[in-house]
Short mmCIF file of C-alpha atoms in Angstrom, two decimals:
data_model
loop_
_atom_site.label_atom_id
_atom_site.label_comp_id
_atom_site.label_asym_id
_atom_site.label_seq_id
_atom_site.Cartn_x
_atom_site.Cartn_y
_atom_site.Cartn_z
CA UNK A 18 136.08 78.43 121.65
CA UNK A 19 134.44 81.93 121.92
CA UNK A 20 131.37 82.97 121.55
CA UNK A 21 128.01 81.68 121.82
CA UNK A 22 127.08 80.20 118.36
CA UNK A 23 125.34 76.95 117.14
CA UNK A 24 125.73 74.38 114.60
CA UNK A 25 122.57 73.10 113.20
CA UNK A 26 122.53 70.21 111.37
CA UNK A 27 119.27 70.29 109.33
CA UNK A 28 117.58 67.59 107.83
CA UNK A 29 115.13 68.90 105.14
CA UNK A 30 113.75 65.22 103.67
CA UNK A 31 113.36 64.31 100.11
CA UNK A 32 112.96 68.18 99.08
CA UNK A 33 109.49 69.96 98.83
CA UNK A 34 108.86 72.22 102.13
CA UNK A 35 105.91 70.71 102.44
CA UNK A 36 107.61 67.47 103.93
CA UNK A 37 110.15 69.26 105.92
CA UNK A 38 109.11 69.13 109.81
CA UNK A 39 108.34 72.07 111.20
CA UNK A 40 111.53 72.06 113.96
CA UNK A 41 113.31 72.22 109.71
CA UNK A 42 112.16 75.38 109.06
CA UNK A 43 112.52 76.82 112.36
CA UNK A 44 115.94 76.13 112.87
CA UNK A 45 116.64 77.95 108.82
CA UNK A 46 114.26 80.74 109.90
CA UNK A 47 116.37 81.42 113.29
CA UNK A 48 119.98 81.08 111.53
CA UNK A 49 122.35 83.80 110.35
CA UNK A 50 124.04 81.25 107.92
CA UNK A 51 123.03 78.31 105.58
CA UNK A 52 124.99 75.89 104.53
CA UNK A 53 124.45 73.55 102.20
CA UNK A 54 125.47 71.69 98.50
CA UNK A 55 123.84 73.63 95.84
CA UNK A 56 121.70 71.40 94.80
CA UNK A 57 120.39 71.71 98.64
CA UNK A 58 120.06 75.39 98.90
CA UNK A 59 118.13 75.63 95.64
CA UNK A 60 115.40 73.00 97.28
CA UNK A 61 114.62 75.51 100.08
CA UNK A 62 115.19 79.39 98.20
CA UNK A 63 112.04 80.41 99.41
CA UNK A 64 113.51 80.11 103.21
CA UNK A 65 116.54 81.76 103.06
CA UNK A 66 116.14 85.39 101.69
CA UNK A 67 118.25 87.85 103.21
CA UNK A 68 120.39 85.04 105.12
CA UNK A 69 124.34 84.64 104.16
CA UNK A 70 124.67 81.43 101.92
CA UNK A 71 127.54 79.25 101.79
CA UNK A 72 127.66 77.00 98.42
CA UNK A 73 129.48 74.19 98.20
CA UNK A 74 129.88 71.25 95.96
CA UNK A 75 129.51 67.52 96.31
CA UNK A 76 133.20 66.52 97.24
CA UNK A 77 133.09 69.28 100.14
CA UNK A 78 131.81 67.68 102.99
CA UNK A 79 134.45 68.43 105.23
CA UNK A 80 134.76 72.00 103.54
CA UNK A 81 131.34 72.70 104.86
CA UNK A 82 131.72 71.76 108.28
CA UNK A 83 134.75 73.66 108.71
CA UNK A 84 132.93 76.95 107.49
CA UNK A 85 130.19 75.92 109.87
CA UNK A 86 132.67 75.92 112.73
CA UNK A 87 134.04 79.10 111.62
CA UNK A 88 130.89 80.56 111.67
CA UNK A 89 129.61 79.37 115.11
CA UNK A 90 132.92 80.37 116.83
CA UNK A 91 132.21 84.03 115.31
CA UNK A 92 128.93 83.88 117.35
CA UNK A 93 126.62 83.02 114.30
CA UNK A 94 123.62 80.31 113.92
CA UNK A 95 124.56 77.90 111.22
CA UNK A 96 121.88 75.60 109.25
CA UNK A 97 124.31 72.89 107.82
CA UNK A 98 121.47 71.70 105.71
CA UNK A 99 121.65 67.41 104.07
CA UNK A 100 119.03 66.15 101.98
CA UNK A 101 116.82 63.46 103.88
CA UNK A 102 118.08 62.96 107.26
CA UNK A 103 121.58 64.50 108.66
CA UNK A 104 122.53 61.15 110.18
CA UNK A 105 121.99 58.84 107.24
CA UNK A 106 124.61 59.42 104.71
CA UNK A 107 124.60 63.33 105.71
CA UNK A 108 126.43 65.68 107.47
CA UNK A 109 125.92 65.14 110.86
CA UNK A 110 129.09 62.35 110.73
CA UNK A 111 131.46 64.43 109.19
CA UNK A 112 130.98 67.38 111.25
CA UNK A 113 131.34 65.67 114.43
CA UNK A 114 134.72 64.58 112.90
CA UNK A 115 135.71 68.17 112.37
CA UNK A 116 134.38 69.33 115.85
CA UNK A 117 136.19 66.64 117.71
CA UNK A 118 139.52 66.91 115.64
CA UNK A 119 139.00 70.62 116.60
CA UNK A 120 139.09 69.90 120.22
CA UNK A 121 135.12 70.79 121.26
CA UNK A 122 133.06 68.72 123.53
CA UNK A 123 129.49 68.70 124.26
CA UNK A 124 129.96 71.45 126.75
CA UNK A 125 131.74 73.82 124.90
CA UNK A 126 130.11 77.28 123.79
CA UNK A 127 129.24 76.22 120.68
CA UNK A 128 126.06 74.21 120.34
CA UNK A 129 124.92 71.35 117.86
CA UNK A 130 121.41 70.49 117.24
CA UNK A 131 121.04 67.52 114.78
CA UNK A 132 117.60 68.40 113.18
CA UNK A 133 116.28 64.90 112.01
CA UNK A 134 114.51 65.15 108.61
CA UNK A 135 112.77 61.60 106.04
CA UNK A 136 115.50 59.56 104.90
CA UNK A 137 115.46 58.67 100.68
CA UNK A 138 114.29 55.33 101.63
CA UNK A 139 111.47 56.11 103.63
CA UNK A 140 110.63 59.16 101.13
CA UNK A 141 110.64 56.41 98.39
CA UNK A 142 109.27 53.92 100.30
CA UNK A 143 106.19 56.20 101.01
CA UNK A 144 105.74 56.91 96.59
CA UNK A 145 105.93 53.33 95.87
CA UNK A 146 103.66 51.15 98.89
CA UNK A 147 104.67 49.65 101.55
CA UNK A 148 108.11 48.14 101.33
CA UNK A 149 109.63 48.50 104.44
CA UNK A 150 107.33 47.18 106.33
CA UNK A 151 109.67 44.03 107.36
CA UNK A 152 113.41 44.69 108.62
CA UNK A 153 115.15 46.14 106.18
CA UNK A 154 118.84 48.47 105.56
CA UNK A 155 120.91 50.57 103.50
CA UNK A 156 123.41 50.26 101.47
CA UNK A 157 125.60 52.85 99.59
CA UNK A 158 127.30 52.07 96.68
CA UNK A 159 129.72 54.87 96.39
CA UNK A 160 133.06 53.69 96.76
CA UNK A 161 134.45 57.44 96.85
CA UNK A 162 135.54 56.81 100.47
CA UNK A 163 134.43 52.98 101.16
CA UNK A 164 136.23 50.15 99.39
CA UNK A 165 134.45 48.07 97.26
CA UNK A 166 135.26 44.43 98.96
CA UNK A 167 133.99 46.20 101.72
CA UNK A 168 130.47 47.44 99.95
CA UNK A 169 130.32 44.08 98.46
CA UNK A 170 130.87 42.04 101.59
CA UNK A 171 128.02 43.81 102.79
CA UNK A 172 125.81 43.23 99.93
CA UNK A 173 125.90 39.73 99.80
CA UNK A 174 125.68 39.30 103.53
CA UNK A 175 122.17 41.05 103.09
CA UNK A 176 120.99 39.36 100.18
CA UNK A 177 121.71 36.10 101.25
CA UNK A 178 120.10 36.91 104.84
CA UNK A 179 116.87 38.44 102.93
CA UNK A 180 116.53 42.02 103.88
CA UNK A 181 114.87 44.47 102.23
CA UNK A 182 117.27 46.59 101.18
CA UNK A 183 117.69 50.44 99.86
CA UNK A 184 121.16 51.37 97.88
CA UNK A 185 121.54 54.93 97.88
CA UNK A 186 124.70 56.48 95.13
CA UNK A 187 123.80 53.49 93.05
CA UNK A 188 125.51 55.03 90.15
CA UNK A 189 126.49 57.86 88.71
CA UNK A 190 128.47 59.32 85.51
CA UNK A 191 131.71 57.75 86.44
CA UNK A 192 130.40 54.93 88.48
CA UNK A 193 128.65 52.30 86.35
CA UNK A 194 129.52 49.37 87.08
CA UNK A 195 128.85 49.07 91.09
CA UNK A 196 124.73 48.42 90.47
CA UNK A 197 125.68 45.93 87.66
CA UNK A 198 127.88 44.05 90.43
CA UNK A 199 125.24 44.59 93.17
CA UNK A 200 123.01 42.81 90.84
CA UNK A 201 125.64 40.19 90.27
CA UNK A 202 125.84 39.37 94.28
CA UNK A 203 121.88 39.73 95.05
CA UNK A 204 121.57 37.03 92.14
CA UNK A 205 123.36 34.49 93.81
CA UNK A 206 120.80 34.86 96.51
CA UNK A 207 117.53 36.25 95.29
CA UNK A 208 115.16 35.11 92.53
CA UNK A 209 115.63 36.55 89.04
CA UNK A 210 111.55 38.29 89.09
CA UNK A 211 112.40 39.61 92.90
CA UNK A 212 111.13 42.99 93.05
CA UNK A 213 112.76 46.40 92.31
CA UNK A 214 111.28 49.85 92.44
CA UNK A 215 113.71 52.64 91.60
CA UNK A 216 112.65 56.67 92.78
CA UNK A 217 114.39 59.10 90.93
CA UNK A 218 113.88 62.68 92.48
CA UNK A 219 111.48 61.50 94.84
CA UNK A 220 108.70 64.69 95.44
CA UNK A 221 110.57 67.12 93.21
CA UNK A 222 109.84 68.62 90.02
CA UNK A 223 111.26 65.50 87.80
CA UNK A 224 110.27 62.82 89.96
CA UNK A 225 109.86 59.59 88.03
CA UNK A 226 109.01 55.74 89.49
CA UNK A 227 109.89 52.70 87.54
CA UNK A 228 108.95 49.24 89.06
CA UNK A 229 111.68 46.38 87.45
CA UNK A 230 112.67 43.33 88.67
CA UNK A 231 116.29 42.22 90.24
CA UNK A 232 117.24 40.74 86.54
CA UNK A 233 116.98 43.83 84.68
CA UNK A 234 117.58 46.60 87.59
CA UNK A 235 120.87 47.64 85.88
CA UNK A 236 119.21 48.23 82.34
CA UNK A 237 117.13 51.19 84.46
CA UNK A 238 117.47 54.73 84.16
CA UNK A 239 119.67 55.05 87.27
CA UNK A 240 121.29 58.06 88.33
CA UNK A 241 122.38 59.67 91.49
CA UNK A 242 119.30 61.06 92.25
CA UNK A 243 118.15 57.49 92.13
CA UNK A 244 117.40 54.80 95.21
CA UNK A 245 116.64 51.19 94.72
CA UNK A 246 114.67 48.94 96.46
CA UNK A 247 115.14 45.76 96.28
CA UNK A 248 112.48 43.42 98.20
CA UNK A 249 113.01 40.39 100.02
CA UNK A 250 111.63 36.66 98.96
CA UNK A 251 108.24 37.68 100.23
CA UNK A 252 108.11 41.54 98.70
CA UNK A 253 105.37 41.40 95.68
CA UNK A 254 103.59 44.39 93.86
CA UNK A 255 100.16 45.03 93.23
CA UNK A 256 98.15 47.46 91.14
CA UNK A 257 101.39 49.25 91.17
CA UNK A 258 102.33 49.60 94.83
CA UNK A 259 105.25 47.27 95.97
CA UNK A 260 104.56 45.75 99.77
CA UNK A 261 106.34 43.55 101.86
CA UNK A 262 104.42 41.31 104.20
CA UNK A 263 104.89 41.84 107.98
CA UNK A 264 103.95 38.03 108.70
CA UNK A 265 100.73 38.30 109.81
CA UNK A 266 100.46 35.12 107.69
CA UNK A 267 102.33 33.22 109.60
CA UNK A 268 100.72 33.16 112.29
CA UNK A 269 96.84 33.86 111.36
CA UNK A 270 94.72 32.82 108.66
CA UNK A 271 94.42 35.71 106.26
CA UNK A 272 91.29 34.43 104.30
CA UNK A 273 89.51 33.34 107.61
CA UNK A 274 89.14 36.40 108.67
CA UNK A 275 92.33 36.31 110.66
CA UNK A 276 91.70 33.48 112.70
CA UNK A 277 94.81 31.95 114.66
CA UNK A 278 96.18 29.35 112.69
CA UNK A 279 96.96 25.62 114.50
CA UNK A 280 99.70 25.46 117.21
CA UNK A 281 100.17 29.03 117.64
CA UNK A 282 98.84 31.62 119.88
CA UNK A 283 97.56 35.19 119.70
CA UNK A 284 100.38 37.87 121.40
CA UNK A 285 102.90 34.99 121.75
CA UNK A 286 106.44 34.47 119.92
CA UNK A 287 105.67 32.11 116.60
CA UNK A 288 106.20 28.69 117.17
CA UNK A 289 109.00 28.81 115.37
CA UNK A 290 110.23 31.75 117.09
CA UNK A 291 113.07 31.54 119.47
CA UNK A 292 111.76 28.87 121.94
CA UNK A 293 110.23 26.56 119.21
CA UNK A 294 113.18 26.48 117.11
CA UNK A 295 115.08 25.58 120.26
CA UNK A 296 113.15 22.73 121.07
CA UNK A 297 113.33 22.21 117.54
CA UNK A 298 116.73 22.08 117.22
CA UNK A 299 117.44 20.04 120.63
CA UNK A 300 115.01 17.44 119.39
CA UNK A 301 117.11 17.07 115.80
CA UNK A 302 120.07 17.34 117.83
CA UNK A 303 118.79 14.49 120.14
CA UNK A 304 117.89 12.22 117.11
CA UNK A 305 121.54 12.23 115.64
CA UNK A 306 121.62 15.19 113.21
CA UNK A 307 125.59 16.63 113.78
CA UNK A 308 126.04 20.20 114.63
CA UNK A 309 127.21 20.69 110.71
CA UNK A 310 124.20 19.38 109.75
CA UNK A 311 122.13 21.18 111.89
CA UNK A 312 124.53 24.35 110.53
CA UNK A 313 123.63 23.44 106.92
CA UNK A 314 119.92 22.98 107.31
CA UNK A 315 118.96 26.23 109.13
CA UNK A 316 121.81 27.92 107.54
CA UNK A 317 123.55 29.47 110.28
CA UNK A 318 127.16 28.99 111.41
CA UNK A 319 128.01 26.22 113.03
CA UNK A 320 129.53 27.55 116.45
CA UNK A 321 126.43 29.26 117.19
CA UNK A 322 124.80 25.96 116.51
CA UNK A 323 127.19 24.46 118.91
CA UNK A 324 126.93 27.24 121.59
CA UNK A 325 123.26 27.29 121.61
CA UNK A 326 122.74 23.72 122.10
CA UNK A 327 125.13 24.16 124.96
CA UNK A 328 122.88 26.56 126.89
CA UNK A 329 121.02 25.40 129.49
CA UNK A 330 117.18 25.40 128.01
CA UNK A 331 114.36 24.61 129.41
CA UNK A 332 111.37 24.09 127.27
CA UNK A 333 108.60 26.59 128.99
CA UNK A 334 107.23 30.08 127.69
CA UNK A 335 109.52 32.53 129.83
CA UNK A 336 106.95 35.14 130.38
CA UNK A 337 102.45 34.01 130.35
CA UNK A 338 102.44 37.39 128.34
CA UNK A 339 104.49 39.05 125.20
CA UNK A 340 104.12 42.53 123.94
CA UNK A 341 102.07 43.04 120.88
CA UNK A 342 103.55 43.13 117.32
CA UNK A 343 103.41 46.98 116.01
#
């Protein structure tokens, strides 16, 4: 490759220049070319006067990147600008994809920065409370490139194993019926009142918040501007902010001013963490429960039931200390 150019893959967050970072603007301030869906280059205008602009549409993903490649090779700074964060659901993927099948490697002339910018779920986490605060993922239900027994494997793994979960591309024009089947699977897991806030246009101009539950998600306004969340068994709302409980409960007594509650101990695993569920399960074991038992009651699979009681275990605290929870 010739020349000296760059590839900047810039994530610009839910919209509003106000919650772009500041390494955002930079890199569109120092580039010769933006890149972007036109939806995209509308949200940041009021950056890119005087720069050359490259409109694309939705389906042209790969379209971009090779213009971006083109561009860098001719010596130019390119801002290959994705909504939210490059990495999640962006552009950062497909360009790689174009760059390798183009033959460049890290050390070639031709530089990539991958400018990280707020994800849709944590931009819609941030308008509706607290609902990531437990482990959570993503799921996308576009089925444009992903198969659907593939999107739906995934979505019932989750919902039965009780994330918190965010579906971005829940529907569309075209695509209806994918958040009516999503429903379908979480339903088999999840109670009927779980939950549900849906962001649509999180901080732009038509932004608009609608809290539901998991029984009548799919009779939301839903769009592709939209992301669901869906909470977990423990996610409530309250005076209209949706939270999910770290599990401070668990372990300390909330309405005693956070004493520690019986049997467990301040800045230690719970004691029905790892090591107490091992004892746990040794001692059930021990007593004459079989390993499918023992499978059925914690709900896990039964060679990793087998496996584990297998291990050699010793019953002690490995460490006298344990980092604190964040």
């Amino acid at each position: 490759m010739s020349g000296a150019g760059k590839i900047m893959l810039v994530g610009i967050g839910p919209g509003s220049v106000e919650h772009m970072t500041q390494r955002a603007r930079d890199a569109i301030a120092e580039s010769d070319v933006v890149i972007g869906y036109v939806t995209y280059i509308k949200l940041v205008a009021d950056l890119i006067e005087g720069k050359e602009i490259i409109r694309k549409s939705m389906t042209e993903e790969l379209d971009r990147a090779v213009s971006a490649l083109e561009a860098a090779r001719a010596g130019k700074k390119v801002a290959l600008i994705s909504s939210g964060d490059a990495g999640v659901y962006g552009m950062a993927g497909p360009t790689y994809e174009v760059l390798f099948q183009a033959g460049w490697t890290p050390e070639d002339a031709v530089q990539v920065e991958i400018v990280p910018g707020a994800s849709a779920l944590n931009s819609c986490a941030a308008l509706v409370g607290a609902p990531l605060t437990h482990d959570f993922c993503a799921i996308s239900l576009s089925d444009l490139l992903t198969p659907w027994p593939t999107i739906a494997r995934r979505l019932d793994a989750v919902a039965m194993a009780d994330f918190v979960v965010a579906l971005y591309n829940p529907k569309s024009g075209r695509r209806t019926r994918q958040i009516v089947e999503a429903q379908r699977l979480f339903l088999r897991h999840r109670r009927p009142d779980t939950p549900v806030a849906i962001v649509k246009s999180g901080y732009r101009r038509r932004q608009n918040i609608v809290f539901t539950t998991l029984d009548s998600m799919a009779d939301a306004d839903i769009g592709m501007l939209s992301t669901v969340l869906i909470g977990n068994s423990n996610t409530f709302v309250r005076h209209g902010l949706m939270v999910t409980p770290r599990g401070y409960a668990n372990k300390y007594d909330m309405e005693e001013g956070g004493a520690t509650r019986e049997g467990e101990k301040a800045g230690r695993s719970l004691s029905t963490g790892l090591l107490g569920w091992l004892e746990t399960l040794q001692a059930e074991h021990a007593a004459g429960d079989s390993v499918e038992l023992l499978a059925e009651r914690h709900r896990l699979p039964a060679d990793y039931i087998r496996a584990t009681l297998e291990e050699p275990w010793e019953a002690t605290e490995a460490a006298a200390t344990e980092e604190g929870e964040a």
